[in-house]
GROMACS .gro file of C-alpha atoms in nm:
model
  242
    1MET     CA    1   4.154  -2.688   1.342
    2PRO     CA    2   3.853  -2.633   1.634
    3ALA     CA    3   3.563  -2.399   1.636
    4ALA     CA    4   3.652  -2.107   1.853
    5MET     CA    5   3.388  -2.146   2.168
    6THR     CA    6   3.184  -1.901   2.266
    7THR     CA    7   3.129  -1.775   2.590
    8PRO     CA    8   2.830  -1.585   2.811
    9SER     CA    9   3.040  -1.269   2.815
   10ARG     CA   10   3.124  -1.295   2.357
   11ALA     CA   11   2.820  -1.367   2.391
   12ALA     CA   12   2.777  -1.115   2.560
   13ARG     CA   13   3.034  -0.836   2.344
   14GLU     CA   14   2.897  -0.887   1.983
   15ARG     CA   15   2.545  -0.879   2.126
   16ARG     CA   16   2.689  -0.524   2.204
   17LYS     CA   17   2.895  -0.512   1.883
   18ALA     CA   18   2.634  -0.556   1.618
   19ALA     CA   19   2.388  -0.342   1.883
   20GLU     CA   20   2.601  -0.047   1.779
   21LEU     CA   21   2.711  -0.136   1.445
   22GLU     CA   22   2.212  -0.121   1.443
   23GLU     CA   23   2.292   0.175   1.584
   24GLN     CA   24   2.580   0.360   1.367
   25ILE     CA   25   2.359   0.265   1.076
   26LYS     CA   26   2.040   0.454   1.160
   27GLY     CA   27   2.198   0.759   1.252
   28GLU     CA   28   2.349   0.759   0.967
   29LYS     CA   29   2.048   0.714   0.766
   30PHE     CA   30   1.916   0.976   0.923
   31VAL     CA   31   2.237   1.182   0.850
   32GLU     CA   32   2.171   1.095   0.442
   33PHE     CA   33   1.789   1.161   0.412
   34ARG     CA   34   1.888   1.495   0.649
   35LEU     CA   35   2.096   1.610   0.374
   36ALA     CA   36   1.830   1.506   0.088
   37CYS     CA   37   1.586   1.676   0.210
   38ASP     CA   38   1.758   2.036   0.331
   39ASP     CA   39   1.840   1.994  -0.039
   40GLY     CA   40   1.469   2.029  -0.096
   41ASP     CA   41   1.479   1.639  -0.231
   42ALA     CA   42   1.101   1.550  -0.174
   43THR     CA   43   1.186   1.202  -0.170
   44GLY     CA   44   1.460   1.249   0.128
   45CYS     CA   45   1.169   1.470   0.282
   46HIS     CA   46   0.950   1.089   0.251
   47SER     CA   47   1.206   0.906   0.368
   48LEU     CA   48   1.307   1.117   0.723
   49GLY     CA   49   0.975   1.107   0.785
   50GLU     CA   50   0.991   0.726   0.795
   51TRP     CA   51   1.298   0.729   0.925
   52TRP     CA   52   1.121   0.926   1.218
   53ALA     CA   53   0.832   0.714   1.198
   54LEU     CA   54   0.972   0.437   1.222
   55VAL     CA   55   1.250   0.410   1.395
   56LYS     CA   56   1.187   0.624   1.715
   57GLU     CA   57   0.833   0.568   1.700
   58ASP     CA   58   0.817   0.998   1.712
   59PHE     CA   59   0.485   0.983   1.479
   60GLY     CA   60   0.515   1.455   1.551
   61LYS     CA   61   0.780   1.475   1.352
   62ALA     CA   62   0.766   1.267   1.101
   63ALA     CA   63   0.368   1.443   1.100
   64ASP     CA   64   0.568   1.782   1.007
   65LEU     CA   65   0.820   1.613   0.734
   66TYR     CA   66   0.490   1.419   0.555
   67ARG     CA   67   0.278   1.720   0.535
   68THR     CA   68   0.467   1.969   0.387
   69ASN     CA   69   0.640   1.680   0.157
   70CYS     CA   70   0.228   1.687   0.078
   71LEU     CA   71   0.120   2.078   0.093
   72GLU     CA   72   0.437   2.206  -0.049
   73ARG     CA   73   0.570   1.875  -0.280
   74ARG     CA   74   0.335   1.725  -0.401
   75HIS     CA   75   0.533   1.436  -0.272
   76GLY     CA   76   0.185   1.154  -0.299
   77PRO     CA   77   0.355   0.864  -0.036
   78SER     CA   78   0.353   1.173   0.224
   79CYS     CA   79   0.051   1.249   0.136
   80TYR     CA   80  -0.083   0.882   0.176
   81ASN     CA   81   0.121   0.837   0.489
   82MET     CA   82  -0.003   1.141   0.620
   83GLY     CA   83  -0.317   1.009   0.585
   84ARG     CA   84  -0.312   0.709   0.731
   85LEU     CA   85  -0.166   0.900   1.040
   86HIS     CA   86  -0.503   1.122   1.114
   87ALA     CA   87  -0.708   0.783   1.015
   88ASN     CA   88  -0.499   0.653   1.315
   89GLY     CA   89  -0.452   0.970   1.557
   90ARG     CA   90  -0.083   0.900   1.560
   91GLY     CA   91   0.124   1.197   1.594
   92VAL     CA   92  -0.201   1.423   1.495
   93GLU     CA   93  -0.566   1.419   1.566
   94ARG     CA   94  -0.747   1.183   1.452
   95SER     CA   95  -1.025   1.301   1.193
   96ALA     CA   96  -1.188   1.092   0.905
   97PRO     CA   97  -1.201   1.432   0.671
   98ALA     CA   98  -0.862   1.496   0.732
   99THR     CA   99  -0.753   1.142   0.630
  100LEU     CA  100  -1.012   1.135   0.295
  101GLU     CA  101  -0.831   1.562   0.236
  102PHE     CA  102  -0.449   1.363   0.237
  103PHE     CA  103  -0.564   1.005   0.002
  104ALA     CA  104  -0.788   1.295  -0.208
  105ARG     CA  105  -0.364   1.460  -0.258
  106GLY     CA  106  -0.195   1.147  -0.315
  107CYS     CA  107  -0.447   1.012  -0.517
  108GLU     CA  108  -0.458   1.308  -0.754
  109ALA     CA  109  -0.094   1.277  -0.689
  110GLY     CA  110  -0.078   0.934  -0.876
  111THR     CA  111  -0.023   0.690  -0.545
  112ALA     CA  112  -0.241   0.432  -0.537
  113ASP     CA  113  -0.299   0.304  -0.215
  114ALA     CA  114  -0.433   0.685  -0.185
  115CYS     CA  115  -0.706   0.646  -0.457
  116GLN     CA  116  -0.785   0.322  -0.298
  117TYR     CA  117  -0.819   0.366   0.079
  118GLY     CA  118  -1.012   0.741  -0.045
  119ALA     CA  119  -1.222   0.576  -0.259
  120LEU     CA  120  -1.325   0.314   0.071
  121LEU     CA  121  -1.425   0.649   0.256
  122LEU     CA  122  -1.590   0.814  -0.019
  123SER     CA  123  -1.819   0.445  -0.116
  124THR     CA  124  -1.939   0.372   0.308
  125GLY     CA  125  -2.019   0.691   0.386
  126LYS     CA  126  -2.012   0.612   0.760
  127HIS     CA  127  -1.694   0.884   0.867
  128VAL     CA  128  -1.733   1.169   0.572
  129PRO     CA  129  -2.028   1.214   0.296
  130GLU     CA  130  -2.079   0.881   0.061
  131ASP     CA  131  -1.988   1.030  -0.246
  132LYS     CA  132  -2.008   0.733  -0.458
  133PRO     CA  133  -1.913   0.876  -0.850
  134ARG     CA  134  -1.616   1.026  -0.620
  135ALA     CA  135  -1.500   0.779  -0.509
  136ALA     CA  136  -1.498   0.561  -0.850
  137ARG     CA  137  -1.278   0.851  -1.005
  138MET     CA  138  -1.057   0.784  -0.744
  139LEU     CA  139  -1.024   0.415  -0.845
  140GLU     CA  140  -0.987   0.487  -1.259
  141ARG     CA  141  -0.785   0.690  -1.156
  142GLY     CA  142  -0.564   0.479  -0.908
  143CYS     CA  143  -0.628   0.161  -1.160
  144ASN     CA  144  -0.432   0.401  -1.434
  145GLU     CA  145  -0.097   0.411  -1.244
  146LEU     CA  146   0.152   0.201  -1.332
  147THR     CA  147   0.262   0.084  -1.017
  148GLY     CA  148   0.028   0.027  -0.704
  149GLY     CA  149  -0.353   0.019  -0.886
  150ALA     CA  150  -0.429  -0.401  -0.855
  151GLN     CA  151  -0.614  -0.344  -0.638
  152CYS     CA  152  -0.806  -0.048  -0.732
  153CYS     CA  153  -0.844  -0.175  -1.128
  154ALA     CA  154  -0.958  -0.542  -0.912
  155LYS     CA  155  -1.285  -0.291  -0.686
  156LEU     CA  156  -1.335  -0.078  -1.065
  157GLY     CA  157  -1.365  -0.456  -1.254
  158VAL     CA  158  -1.635  -0.552  -0.902
  159LEU     CA  159  -1.850  -0.212  -0.991
  160ARG     CA  160  -1.775  -0.300  -1.407
  161LEU     CA  161  -1.932  -0.668  -1.321
  162GLN     CA  162  -2.230  -0.584  -1.126
  163GLY     CA  163  -2.276  -0.176  -1.243
  164ASP     CA  164  -2.388   0.045  -0.915
  165GLU     CA  165  -2.634   0.349  -1.057
  166ALA     CA  166  -2.490   0.545  -0.792
  167ALA     CA  167  -2.178   0.564  -0.843
  168GLY     CA  168  -2.349   0.646  -1.177
  169VAL     CA  169  -2.132   0.354  -1.328
  170ALA     CA  170  -2.244   0.129  -1.604
  171ARG     CA  171  -2.211  -0.284  -1.607
  172ASP     CA  172  -1.977  -0.340  -1.880
  173LEU     CA  173  -1.869  -0.719  -1.834
  174PRO     CA  174  -1.640  -0.663  -2.130
  175LEU     CA  175  -1.430  -0.397  -1.936
  176ALA     CA  176  -1.425  -0.548  -1.644
  177ALA     CA  177  -1.319  -0.873  -1.746
  178ARG     CA  178  -0.939  -0.629  -1.900
  179LEU     CA  179  -0.956  -0.431  -1.518
  180PHE     CA  180  -0.928  -0.805  -1.379
  181ARG     CA  181  -0.653  -0.919  -1.622
  182ARG     CA  182  -0.462  -0.632  -1.540
  183ALA     CA  183  -0.503  -0.627  -1.227
  184CYS     CA  184  -0.440  -1.085  -1.233
  185VAL     CA  185  -0.111  -1.040  -1.438
  186ASP     CA  186   0.044  -0.714  -1.406
  187ALA     CA  187   0.007  -0.756  -1.000
  188ARG     CA  188  -0.111  -1.117  -0.918
  189HIS     CA  189  -0.364  -0.974  -0.775
  190ALA     CA  190  -0.561  -1.302  -0.638
  191PRO     CA  191  -0.886  -1.233  -0.630
  192SER     CA  192  -0.914  -1.042  -0.969
  193CYS     CA  193  -0.759  -1.434  -1.133
  194SER     CA  194  -1.071  -1.576  -0.921
  195ASN     CA  195  -1.291  -1.363  -1.084
  196LEU     CA  196  -1.131  -1.346  -1.448
  197ALA     CA  197  -1.137  -1.718  -1.408
  198VAL     CA  198  -1.507  -1.762  -1.346
  199MET     CA  199  -1.576  -1.513  -1.673
  200THR     CA  200  -1.346  -1.688  -1.895
  201HIS     CA  201  -1.537  -2.010  -1.733
  202ARG     CA  202  -1.880  -1.865  -1.807
  203GLY     CA  203  -1.800  -1.638  -2.109
  204GLU     CA  204  -1.930  -1.377  -1.989
  205GLY     CA  205  -1.724  -1.109  -2.138
  206VAL     CA  206  -1.429  -1.280  -2.263
  207SER     CA  207  -1.441  -1.617  -2.520
  208LYS     CA  208  -1.588  -1.896  -2.258
  209ASP     CA  209  -1.199  -2.112  -2.236
  210GLU     CA  210  -1.218  -2.386  -1.998
  211SER     CA  211  -0.943  -2.483  -2.009
  212GLU     CA  212  -0.718  -2.126  -1.968
  213ALA     CA  213  -1.055  -2.080  -1.686
  214ARG     CA  214  -0.869  -2.424  -1.526
  215ARG     CA  215  -0.505  -2.234  -1.566
  216LEU     CA  216  -0.694  -1.869  -1.414
  217MET     CA  217  -0.792  -2.089  -1.132
  218ASP     CA  218  -0.416  -2.263  -1.049
  219ASP     CA  219  -0.277  -1.972  -1.075
  220ALA     CA  220  -0.498  -1.790  -0.829
  221ASN     CA  221  -0.536  -2.077  -0.585
  222GLU     CA  222  -0.167  -2.041  -0.579
  223LEU     CA  223  -0.142  -1.719  -0.530
  224PHE     CA  224  -0.434  -1.695  -0.213
  225LYS     CA  225  -0.155  -1.981  -0.080
  226GLN     CA  226   0.100  -1.732  -0.091
  227GLU     CA  227  -0.048  -1.511   0.081
  228ARG     CA  228  -0.135  -1.728   0.336
  229VAL     CA  229   0.218  -1.774   0.408
  230ARG     CA  230   0.287  -1.479   0.370
  231ARG     CA  231   0.012  -1.385   0.617
  232SER     CA  232   0.120  -1.610   0.900
  233ARG     CA  233   0.468  -1.550   0.861
  234TRP     CA  234   0.438  -1.170   0.944
  235GLY     CA  235   0.101  -1.182   1.143
  236GLY     CA  236  -0.075  -1.049   0.922
  237ARG     CA  237   0.098  -0.715   1.032
  238GLY     CA  238   0.178  -0.364   0.818
  239ASP     CA  239   0.482  -0.165   0.821
  240ASP     CA  240   0.478   0.168   1.058
  241ALA     CA  241   0.551   0.445   0.881
  242GLY     CA  242   0.215   0.572   0.952
   0.00000   0.00000   0.00000
């Protein structure tokens, strides 16, 4: 049977139908998230905030939902997204102190990304008063989370590898190696695999093992390659929910 011809008018109708279906799905998701939020479900309220940010690009309405969800329900991802809105001045005023406040709340609620970026603010001291001991505690909190803590473990590993008197962190090579291994093995974090490979090659904090060092470096190189491909594919952009 010959394939049906696709005329310009038919193609236009198909595009309209696809757009209508997409709008229908978006509308159904809005109703689903709104009903869940009306019932006091924190995840539903967070999803509704993301719907306003990502679908409608209404960051003011997203901020209202994130703020309430963070302060009243202590929902870590909403605290984190609220901090990002303050960092970028989207829907709310640009404010480093407010950014830190919401990152700290998100970290306390168990969102590792909030710990990581809160620690970054505190360690640089560019926009809020420097507080390296508090930054180290936030990294430790983020690293101890079951998911999403690879960056915190990696940064804490660097602190333990080098030692930082101002942060109150003593040099501890075995602990640094354990932190790198956790980030490498559990989360496939390329820089941590690379750092662990170097330590294994030198026998610093772990037994010297050339074969294991080569394996770890091969893993690191492959992960770096995958990351470059991902960034080139997506233009280095992240999500826009906060």
